[in-house]
Short mmCIF file of C-alpha atoms and ligand atoms in Angstrom, two decimals:
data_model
loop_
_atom_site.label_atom_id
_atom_site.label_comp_id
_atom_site.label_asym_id
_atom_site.label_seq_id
_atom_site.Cartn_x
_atom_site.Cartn_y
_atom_site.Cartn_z
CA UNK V 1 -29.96 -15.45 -4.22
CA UNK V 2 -28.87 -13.45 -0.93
CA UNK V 3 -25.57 -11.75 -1.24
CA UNK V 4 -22.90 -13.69 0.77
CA UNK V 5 -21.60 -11.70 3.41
CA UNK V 6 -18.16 -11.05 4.95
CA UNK V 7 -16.67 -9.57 8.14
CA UNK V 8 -12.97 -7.96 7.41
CA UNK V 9 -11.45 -7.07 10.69
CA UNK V 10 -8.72 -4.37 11.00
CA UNK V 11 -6.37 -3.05 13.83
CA UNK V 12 -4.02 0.02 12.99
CA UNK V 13 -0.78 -1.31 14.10
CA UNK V 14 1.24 1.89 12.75
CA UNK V 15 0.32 4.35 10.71
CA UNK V 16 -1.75 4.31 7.49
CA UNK V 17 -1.15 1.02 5.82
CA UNK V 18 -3.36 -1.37 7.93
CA UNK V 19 -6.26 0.54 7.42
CA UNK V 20 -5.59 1.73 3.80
CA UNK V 21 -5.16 -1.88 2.75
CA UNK V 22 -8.53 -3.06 4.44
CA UNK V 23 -10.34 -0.61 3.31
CA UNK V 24 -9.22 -0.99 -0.60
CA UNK V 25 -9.78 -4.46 0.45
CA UNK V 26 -13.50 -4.07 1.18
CA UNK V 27 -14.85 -1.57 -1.42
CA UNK V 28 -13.08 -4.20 -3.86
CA UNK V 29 -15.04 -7.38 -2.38
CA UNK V 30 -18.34 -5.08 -1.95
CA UNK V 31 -18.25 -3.15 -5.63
CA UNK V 32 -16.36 -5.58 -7.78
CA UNK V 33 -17.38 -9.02 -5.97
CA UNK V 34 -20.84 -8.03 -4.56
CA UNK V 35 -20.22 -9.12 -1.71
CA UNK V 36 -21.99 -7.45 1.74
CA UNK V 37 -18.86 -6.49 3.52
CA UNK V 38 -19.12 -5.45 7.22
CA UNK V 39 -15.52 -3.37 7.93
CA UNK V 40 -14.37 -3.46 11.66
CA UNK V 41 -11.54 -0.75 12.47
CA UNK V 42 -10.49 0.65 15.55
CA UNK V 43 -9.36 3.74 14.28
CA UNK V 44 -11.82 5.18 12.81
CA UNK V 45 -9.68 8.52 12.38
CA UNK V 46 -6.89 7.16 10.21
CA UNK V 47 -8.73 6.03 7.60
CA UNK V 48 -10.51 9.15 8.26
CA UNK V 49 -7.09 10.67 6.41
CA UNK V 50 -7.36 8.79 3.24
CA UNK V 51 -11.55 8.86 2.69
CA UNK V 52 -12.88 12.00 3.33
CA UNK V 53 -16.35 10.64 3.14
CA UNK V 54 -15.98 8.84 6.34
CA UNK V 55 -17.05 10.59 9.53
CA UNK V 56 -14.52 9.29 12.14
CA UNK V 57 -16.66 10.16 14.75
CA UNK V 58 -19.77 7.45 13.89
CA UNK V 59 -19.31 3.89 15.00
CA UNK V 60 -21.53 3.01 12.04
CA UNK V 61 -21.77 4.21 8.55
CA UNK V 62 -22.29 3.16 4.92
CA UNK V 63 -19.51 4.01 2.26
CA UNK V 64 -18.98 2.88 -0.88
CA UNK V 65 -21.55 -0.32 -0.22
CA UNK V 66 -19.56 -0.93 2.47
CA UNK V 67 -20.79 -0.94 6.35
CA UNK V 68 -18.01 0.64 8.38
CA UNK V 69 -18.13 0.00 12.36
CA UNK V 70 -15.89 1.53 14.62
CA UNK V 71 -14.15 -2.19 16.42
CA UNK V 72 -14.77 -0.95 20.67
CA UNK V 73 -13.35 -2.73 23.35
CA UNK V 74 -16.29 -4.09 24.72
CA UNK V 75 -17.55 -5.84 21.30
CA UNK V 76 -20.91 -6.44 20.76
CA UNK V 77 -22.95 -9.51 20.19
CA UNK V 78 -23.27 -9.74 16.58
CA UNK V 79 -23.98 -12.74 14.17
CA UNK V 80 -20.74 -13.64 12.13
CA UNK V 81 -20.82 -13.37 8.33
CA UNK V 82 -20.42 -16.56 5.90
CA UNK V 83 -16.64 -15.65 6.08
CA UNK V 84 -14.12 -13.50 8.26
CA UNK V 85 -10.88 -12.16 7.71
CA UNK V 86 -8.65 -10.71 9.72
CA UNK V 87 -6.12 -8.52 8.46
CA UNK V 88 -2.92 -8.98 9.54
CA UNK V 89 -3.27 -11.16 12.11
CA UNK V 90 -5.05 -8.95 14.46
CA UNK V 91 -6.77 -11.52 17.55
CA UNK V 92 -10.56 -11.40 16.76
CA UNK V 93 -12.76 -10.86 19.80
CA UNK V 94 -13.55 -13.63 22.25
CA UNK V 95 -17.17 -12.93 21.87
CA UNK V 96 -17.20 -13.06 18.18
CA UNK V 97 -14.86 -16.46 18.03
CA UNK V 98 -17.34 -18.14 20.29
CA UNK V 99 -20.17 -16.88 17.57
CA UNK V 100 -18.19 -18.28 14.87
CA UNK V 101 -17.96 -21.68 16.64
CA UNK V 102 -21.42 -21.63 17.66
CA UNK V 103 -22.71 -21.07 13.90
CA UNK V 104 -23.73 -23.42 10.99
CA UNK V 105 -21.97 -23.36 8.73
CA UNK V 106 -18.60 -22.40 10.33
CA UNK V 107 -17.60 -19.04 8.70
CA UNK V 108 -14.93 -19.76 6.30
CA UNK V 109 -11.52 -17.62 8.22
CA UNK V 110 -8.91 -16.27 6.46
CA UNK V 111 -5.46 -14.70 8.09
CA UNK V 112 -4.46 -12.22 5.28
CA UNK V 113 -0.46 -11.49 5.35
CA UNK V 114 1.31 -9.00 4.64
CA UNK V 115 2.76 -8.61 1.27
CA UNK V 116 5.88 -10.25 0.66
CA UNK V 117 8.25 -10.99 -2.31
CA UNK V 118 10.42 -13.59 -0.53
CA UNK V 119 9.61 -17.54 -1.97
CA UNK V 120 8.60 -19.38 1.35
CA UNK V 121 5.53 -17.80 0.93
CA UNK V 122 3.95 -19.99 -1.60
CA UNK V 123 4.60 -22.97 0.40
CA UNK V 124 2.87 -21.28 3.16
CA UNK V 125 -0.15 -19.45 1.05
CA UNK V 126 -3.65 -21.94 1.84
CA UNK V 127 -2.44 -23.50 4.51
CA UNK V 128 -5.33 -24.49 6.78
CA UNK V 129 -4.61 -23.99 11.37
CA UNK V 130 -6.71 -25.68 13.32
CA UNK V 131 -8.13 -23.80 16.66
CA UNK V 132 -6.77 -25.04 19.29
CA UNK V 133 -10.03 -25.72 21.55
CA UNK V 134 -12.61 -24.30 18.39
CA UNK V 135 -14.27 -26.33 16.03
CA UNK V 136 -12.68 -23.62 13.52
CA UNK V 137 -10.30 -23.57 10.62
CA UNK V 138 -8.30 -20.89 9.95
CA UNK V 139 -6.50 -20.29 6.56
CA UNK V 140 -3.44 -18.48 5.79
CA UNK V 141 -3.37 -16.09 2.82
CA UNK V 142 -0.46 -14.86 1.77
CA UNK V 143 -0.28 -11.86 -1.15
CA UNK V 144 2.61 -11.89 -3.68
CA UNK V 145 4.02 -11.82 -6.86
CA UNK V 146 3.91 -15.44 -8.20
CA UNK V 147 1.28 -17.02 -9.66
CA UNK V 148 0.99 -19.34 -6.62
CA UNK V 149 0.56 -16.73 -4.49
CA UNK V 150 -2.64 -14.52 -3.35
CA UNK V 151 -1.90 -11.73 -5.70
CA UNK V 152 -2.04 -8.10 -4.96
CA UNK V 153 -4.55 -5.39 -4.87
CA UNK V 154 -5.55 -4.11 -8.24
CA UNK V 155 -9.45 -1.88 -8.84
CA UNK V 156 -10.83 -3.50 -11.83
CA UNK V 157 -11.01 -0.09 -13.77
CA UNK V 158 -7.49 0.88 -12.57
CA UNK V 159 -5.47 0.62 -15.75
CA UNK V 160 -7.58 2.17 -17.61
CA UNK V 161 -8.08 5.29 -14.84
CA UNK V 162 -4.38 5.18 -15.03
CA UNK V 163 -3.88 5.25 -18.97
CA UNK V 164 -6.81 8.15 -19.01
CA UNK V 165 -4.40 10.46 -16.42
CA UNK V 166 -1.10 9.58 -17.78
CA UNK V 167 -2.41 10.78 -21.22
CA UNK V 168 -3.40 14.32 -19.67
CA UNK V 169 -0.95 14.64 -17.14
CA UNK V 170 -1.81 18.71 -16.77
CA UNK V 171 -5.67 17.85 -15.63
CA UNK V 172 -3.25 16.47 -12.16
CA UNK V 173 -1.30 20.02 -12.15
CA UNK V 174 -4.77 22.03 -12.71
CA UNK V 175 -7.35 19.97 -10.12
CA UNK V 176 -4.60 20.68 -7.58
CA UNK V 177 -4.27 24.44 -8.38
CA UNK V 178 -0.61 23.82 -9.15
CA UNK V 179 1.66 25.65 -12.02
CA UNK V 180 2.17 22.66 -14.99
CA UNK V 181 5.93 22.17 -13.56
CA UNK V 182 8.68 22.81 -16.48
CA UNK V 183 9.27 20.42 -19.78
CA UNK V 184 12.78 19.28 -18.66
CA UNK V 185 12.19 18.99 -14.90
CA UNK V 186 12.09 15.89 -12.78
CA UNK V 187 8.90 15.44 -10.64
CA UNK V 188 9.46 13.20 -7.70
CA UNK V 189 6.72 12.35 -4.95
CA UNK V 190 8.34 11.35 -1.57
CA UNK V 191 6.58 9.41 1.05
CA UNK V 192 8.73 7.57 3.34
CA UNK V 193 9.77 7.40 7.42
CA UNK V 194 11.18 10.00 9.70
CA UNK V 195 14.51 7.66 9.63
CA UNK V 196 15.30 8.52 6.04
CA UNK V 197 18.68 10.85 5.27
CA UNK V 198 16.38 13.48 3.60
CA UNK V 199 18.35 16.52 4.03
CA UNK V 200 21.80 14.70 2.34
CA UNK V 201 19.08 13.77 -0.02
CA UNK V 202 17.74 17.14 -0.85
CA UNK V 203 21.22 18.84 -0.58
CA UNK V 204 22.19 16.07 -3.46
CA UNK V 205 19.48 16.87 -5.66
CA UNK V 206 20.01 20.86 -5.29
CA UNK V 207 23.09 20.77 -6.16
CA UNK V 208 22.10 18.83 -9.35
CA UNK V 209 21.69 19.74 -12.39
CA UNK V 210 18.56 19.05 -13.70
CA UNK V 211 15.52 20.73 -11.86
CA UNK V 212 13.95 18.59 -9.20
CA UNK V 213 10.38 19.70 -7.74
CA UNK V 214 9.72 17.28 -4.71
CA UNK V 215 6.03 16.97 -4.09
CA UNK V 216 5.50 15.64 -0.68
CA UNK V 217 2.15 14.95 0.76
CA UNK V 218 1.75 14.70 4.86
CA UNK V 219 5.23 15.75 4.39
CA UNK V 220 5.45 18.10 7.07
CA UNK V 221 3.41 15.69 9.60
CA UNK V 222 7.14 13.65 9.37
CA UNK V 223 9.22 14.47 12.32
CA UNK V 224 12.23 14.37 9.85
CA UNK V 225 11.05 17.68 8.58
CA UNK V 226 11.73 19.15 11.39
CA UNK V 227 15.11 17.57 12.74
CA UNK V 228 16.57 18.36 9.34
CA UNK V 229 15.58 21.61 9.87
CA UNK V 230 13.30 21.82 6.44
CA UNK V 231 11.31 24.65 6.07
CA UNK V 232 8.36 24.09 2.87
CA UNK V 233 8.61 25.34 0.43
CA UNK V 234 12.10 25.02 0.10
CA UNK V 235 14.04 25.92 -2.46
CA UNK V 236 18.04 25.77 -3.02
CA UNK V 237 19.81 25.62 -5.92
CA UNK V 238 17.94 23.03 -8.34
CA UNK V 239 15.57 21.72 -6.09
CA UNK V 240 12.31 23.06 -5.20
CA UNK V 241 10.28 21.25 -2.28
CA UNK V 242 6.43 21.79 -2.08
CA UNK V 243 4.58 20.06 0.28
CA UNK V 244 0.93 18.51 -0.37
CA UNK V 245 -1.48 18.13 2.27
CA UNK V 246 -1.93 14.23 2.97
CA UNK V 247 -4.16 13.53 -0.46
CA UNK V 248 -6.86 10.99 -0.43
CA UNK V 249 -6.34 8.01 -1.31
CA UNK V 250 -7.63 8.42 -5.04
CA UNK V 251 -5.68 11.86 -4.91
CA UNK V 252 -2.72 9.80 -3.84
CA UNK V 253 -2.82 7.41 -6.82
CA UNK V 254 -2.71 10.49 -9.29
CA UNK V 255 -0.08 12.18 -7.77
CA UNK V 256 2.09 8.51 -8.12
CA UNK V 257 0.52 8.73 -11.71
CA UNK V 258 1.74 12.42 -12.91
CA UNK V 259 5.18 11.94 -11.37
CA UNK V 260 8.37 11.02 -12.96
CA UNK V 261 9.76 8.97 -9.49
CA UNK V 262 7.82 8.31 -6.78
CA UNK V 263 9.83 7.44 -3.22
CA UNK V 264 6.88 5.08 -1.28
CA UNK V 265 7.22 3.23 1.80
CA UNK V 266 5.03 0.49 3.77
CA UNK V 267 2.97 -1.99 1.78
CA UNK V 268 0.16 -0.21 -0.01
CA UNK V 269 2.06 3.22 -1.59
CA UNK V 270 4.43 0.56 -2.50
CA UNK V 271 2.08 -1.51 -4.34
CA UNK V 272 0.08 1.70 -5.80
CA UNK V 273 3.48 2.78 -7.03
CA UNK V 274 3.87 -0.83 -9.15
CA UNK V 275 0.48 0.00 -10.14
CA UNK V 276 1.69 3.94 -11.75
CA UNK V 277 3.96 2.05 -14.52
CA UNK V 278 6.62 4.48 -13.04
CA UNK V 279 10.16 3.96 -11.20
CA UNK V 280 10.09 4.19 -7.67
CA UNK V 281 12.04 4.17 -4.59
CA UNK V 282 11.00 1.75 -1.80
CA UNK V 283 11.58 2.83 1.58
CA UNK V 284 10.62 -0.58 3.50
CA UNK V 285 8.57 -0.80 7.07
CA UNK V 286 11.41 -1.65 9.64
CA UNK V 287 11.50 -5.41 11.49
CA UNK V 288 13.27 -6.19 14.60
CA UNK V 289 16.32 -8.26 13.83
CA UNK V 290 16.81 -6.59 10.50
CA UNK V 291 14.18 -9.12 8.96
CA UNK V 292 12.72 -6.70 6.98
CA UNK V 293 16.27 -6.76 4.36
CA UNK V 294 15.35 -9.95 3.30
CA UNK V 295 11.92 -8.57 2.19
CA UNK V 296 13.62 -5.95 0.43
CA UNK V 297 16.46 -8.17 -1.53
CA UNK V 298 13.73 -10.79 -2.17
CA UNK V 299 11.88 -8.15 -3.75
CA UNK V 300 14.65 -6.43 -5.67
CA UNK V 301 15.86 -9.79 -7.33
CA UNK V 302 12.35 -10.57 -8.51
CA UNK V 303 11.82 -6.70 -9.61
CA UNK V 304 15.28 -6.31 -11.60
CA UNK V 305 15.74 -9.81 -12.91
CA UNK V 306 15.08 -8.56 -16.02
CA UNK V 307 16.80 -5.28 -16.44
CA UNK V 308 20.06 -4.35 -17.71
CA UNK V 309 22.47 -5.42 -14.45
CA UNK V 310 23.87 -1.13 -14.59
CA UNK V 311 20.60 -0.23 -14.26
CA UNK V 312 19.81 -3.18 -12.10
CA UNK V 313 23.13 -1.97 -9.83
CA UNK V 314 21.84 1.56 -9.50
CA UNK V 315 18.67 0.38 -8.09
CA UNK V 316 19.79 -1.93 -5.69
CA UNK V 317 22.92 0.35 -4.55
CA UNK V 318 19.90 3.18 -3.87
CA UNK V 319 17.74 0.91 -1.91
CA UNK V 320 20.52 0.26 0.38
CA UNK V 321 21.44 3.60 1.03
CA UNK V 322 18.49 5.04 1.52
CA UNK V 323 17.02 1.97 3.65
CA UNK V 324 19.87 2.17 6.20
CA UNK V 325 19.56 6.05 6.61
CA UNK V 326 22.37 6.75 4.86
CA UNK V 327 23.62 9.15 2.53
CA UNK V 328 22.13 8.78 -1.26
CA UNK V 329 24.08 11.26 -2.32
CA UNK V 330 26.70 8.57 -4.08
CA UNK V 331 23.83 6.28 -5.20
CA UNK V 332 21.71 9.25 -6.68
CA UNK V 333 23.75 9.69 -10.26
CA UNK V 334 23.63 6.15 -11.62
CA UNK V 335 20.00 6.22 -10.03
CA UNK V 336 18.69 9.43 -12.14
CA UNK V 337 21.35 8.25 -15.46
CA UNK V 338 19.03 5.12 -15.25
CA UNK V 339 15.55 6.55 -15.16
CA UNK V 340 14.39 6.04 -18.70
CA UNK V 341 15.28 2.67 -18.74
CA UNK V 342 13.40 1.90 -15.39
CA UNK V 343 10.45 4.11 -16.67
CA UNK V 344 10.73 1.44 -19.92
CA UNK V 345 10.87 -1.28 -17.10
CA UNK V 346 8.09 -0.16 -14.59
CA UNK V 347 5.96 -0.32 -17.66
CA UNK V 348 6.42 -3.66 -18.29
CA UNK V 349 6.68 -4.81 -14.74
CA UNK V 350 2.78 -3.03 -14.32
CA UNK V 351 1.66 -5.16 -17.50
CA UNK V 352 3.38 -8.60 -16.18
CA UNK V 353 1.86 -8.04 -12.67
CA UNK V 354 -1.46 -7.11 -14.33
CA UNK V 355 -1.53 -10.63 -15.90
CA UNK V 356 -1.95 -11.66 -12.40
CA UNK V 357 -5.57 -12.18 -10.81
CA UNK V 358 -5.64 -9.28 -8.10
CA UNK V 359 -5.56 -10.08 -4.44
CA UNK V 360 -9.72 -9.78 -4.05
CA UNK V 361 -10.70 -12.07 -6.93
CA UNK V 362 -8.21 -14.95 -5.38
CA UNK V 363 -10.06 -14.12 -2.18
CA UNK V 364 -13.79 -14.61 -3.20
CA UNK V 365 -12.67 -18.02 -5.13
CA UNK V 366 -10.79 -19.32 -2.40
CA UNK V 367 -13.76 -18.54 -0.34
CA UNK V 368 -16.27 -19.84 -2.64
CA UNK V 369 -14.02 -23.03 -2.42
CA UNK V 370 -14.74 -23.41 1.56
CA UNK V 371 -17.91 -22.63 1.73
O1 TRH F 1 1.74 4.31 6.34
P1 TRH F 1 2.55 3.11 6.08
O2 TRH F 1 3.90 3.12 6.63
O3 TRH F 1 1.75 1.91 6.61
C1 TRH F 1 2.04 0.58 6.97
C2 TRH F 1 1.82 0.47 8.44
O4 TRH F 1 2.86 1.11 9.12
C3 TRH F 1 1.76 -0.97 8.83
O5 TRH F 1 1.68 -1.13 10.24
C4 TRH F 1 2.93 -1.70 8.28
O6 TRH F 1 2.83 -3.00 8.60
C5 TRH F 1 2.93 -1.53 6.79
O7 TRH F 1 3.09 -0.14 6.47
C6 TRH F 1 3.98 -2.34 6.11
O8 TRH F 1 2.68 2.86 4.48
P2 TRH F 1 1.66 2.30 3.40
O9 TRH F 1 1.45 0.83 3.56
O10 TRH F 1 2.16 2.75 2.11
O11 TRH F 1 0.28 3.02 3.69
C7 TRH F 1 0.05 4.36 3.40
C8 TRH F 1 -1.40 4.55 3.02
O12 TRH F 1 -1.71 5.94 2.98
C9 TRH F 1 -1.74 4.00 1.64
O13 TRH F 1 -3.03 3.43 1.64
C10 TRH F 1 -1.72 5.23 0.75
C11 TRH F 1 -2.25 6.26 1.70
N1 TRH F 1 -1.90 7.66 1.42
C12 TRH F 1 -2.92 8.52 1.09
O14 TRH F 1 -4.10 8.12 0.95
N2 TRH F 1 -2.62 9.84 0.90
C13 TRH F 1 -1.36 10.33 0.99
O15 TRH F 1 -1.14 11.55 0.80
C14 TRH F 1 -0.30 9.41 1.31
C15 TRH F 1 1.10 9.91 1.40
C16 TRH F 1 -0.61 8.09 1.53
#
């Protein structure tokens, strides 16, 4: 039987998440799901960051089993694909909307949302919309944590990649040419925006008093580098700074693997660090109208529900700090006094999510289930 095939659209709104997401997305659906995936991006060069095989200057190339085209401005005529999703909500072309219409079957089309903790969106998750003047059905797929939600994004052979690395944490040290840091130190990866209060951060955790080396890839690519005047490496008191270039995106899950706290931001570094079985720090994408809080409480109820509530506290009074650009530096004690707990509770948190079917397998059965 002919592989079914499947169009994933994706528009870079902001920085790396859209197209990090769509591409796990469709080396998932193509590898895992056999699936013959056909990946329209429009910036060819972000993702360009994160897979060094791609060549950001061809509008078409084959990666991973999956076709990559570049998404112009002028689109093409092409014939749509048993089923289409568009990330995110990004407007498919004209052209191609009038294919889909025009073809028999109708492609099944699927909206996938962004990932979000809060419980409206099981009510909403399925839920077909009618075109408004297209003989076409779109259906809304929501991501989450719940069981009656679309999941998240989880490689079949991730757990036990992860297991492998954790076991030999120095292979991480030694691939990237760096010195095996010290028994008693705390190794912290930090990825967030240029909003967050790093220097009160850093100044916090120099002053410290157990050693902190702060691994930060693309780090000096964030603006906030420079306005707090950071110079890598950087080293005061008990705190040594190094930056990484940005990693790949398998580089990237290793790095989240080795460390001891991982600060994350966005969607998918956030999910990848749920994935590492290790606390982390959430710095959350900004919303107009402060919406994006809600996302962040909803989240932090369902994450600590089942923690001890000082451990719970120090989490949630971290968050807030360092979400509204303020000073950590009162939040950071009961925060690092807490850490082996939450490394206890990340652990278990990975193995309850992993009980979940991941976002891609949901996918290709609700798919199946329209076709
Ligand atoms: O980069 P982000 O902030 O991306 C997104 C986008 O801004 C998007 O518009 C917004 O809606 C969404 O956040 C919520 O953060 P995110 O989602 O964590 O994406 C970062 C990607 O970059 C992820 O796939 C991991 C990858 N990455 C690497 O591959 N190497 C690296 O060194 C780092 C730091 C990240």
């Amino acid at each position: 039987m002919a592989h079914r095939t499947l169009d994933l659209f994706c528009r870079v709104v902001d920085n790396y998440g859209d197209a990090g997401i769509a591409w796990r997305l469709a080396c998932q659906l193509a590898g895992e799901h056999a699936l013959q995936v056909r990946l329209w991006l429009d910036r060819l060069d972000v993702l360009g960051k994160m897979e060094p095989r791609l060549d950001p200057a061809m509008p078409r190339q084959h990666i991973q089993g999956v076709e990559i085209r570049h998404w112009p401005a002028d689109f093409p005529e092409v014939a749509p694909s048993d089923a289409v999703i568009e990330a995110f909500g990004c407007p498919l072309p004209q052209r191609f909307l009038d294919a889909m219409a025009r073809r028999r079957p109708a492609p099944v089309w699927i909206n996938l949302e962004y990932l979000s903790a809060e419980a409206w969106v099981e009510s909403c998750h399925g839920l077909p919309s009618p075109h408004p003047r297209l003989p076409l059905t779109q259906y809304f797929f929501y991501p989450g944590f719940t069981a009656r939600t679309g999941g998240v994004l989880r490689e079949r052979d991730l757990t036990a990649k992860r297991e492998a690395a954790q076991h030999d944490p120095q292979a991480f040290w030694r691939g990237l040419n760096l010195a095996v840091p010290e028994e008693n130190t705390l190794v912290v990866s930090l990825f967030c925006y240029p909003d967050a209060a790093l220097l009160s951060l850093f100044e916090t955790w120099a002053q410290g008093e157990r050693p902190i080396l702060a691994l930060t890839p693309g780090g000096e690519n964030n603006p906030a580098w420079h306005s707090a005047g950071i110079r890598a490496p950087w080293l005061q008191g008990n705190l040594e700074v190094r930056p990484l270039p940005f990693l790949s995106q398998e580089e990237y899950d290793r790095l989240l693997w080795a460390c001891d706290l991982n600060f994350v931001r966005g969607e998918d570094s956030f999910v990848r660090a749920q994935w590492a079985a290790r606390p982390f720090v959430w710095h959350i994408y900004r919303q107009a109208d402060r919406a994006h809080l809600a996302k962040l409480e909803a989240f932090l109820r369902r994450y600590t529900r089942t923690l001890p509530p000082s451990a719970a506290l120090a989490l949630a009074r971290f968050h807030e700090a360092w979400n509204e650009s303020a000073s950590p530096a009162a939040a950071w004690p009961a925060l690092a006094d807490g850490l082996e707990v939450l490394r206890r509770h990340a652990a278990a948190w990975e193995r309850q999510l992993r009980g979940q079917p991941d976002l891609a397998s949901q996918l290709v059965i609700f798919i199946a289930g329209k076709i």
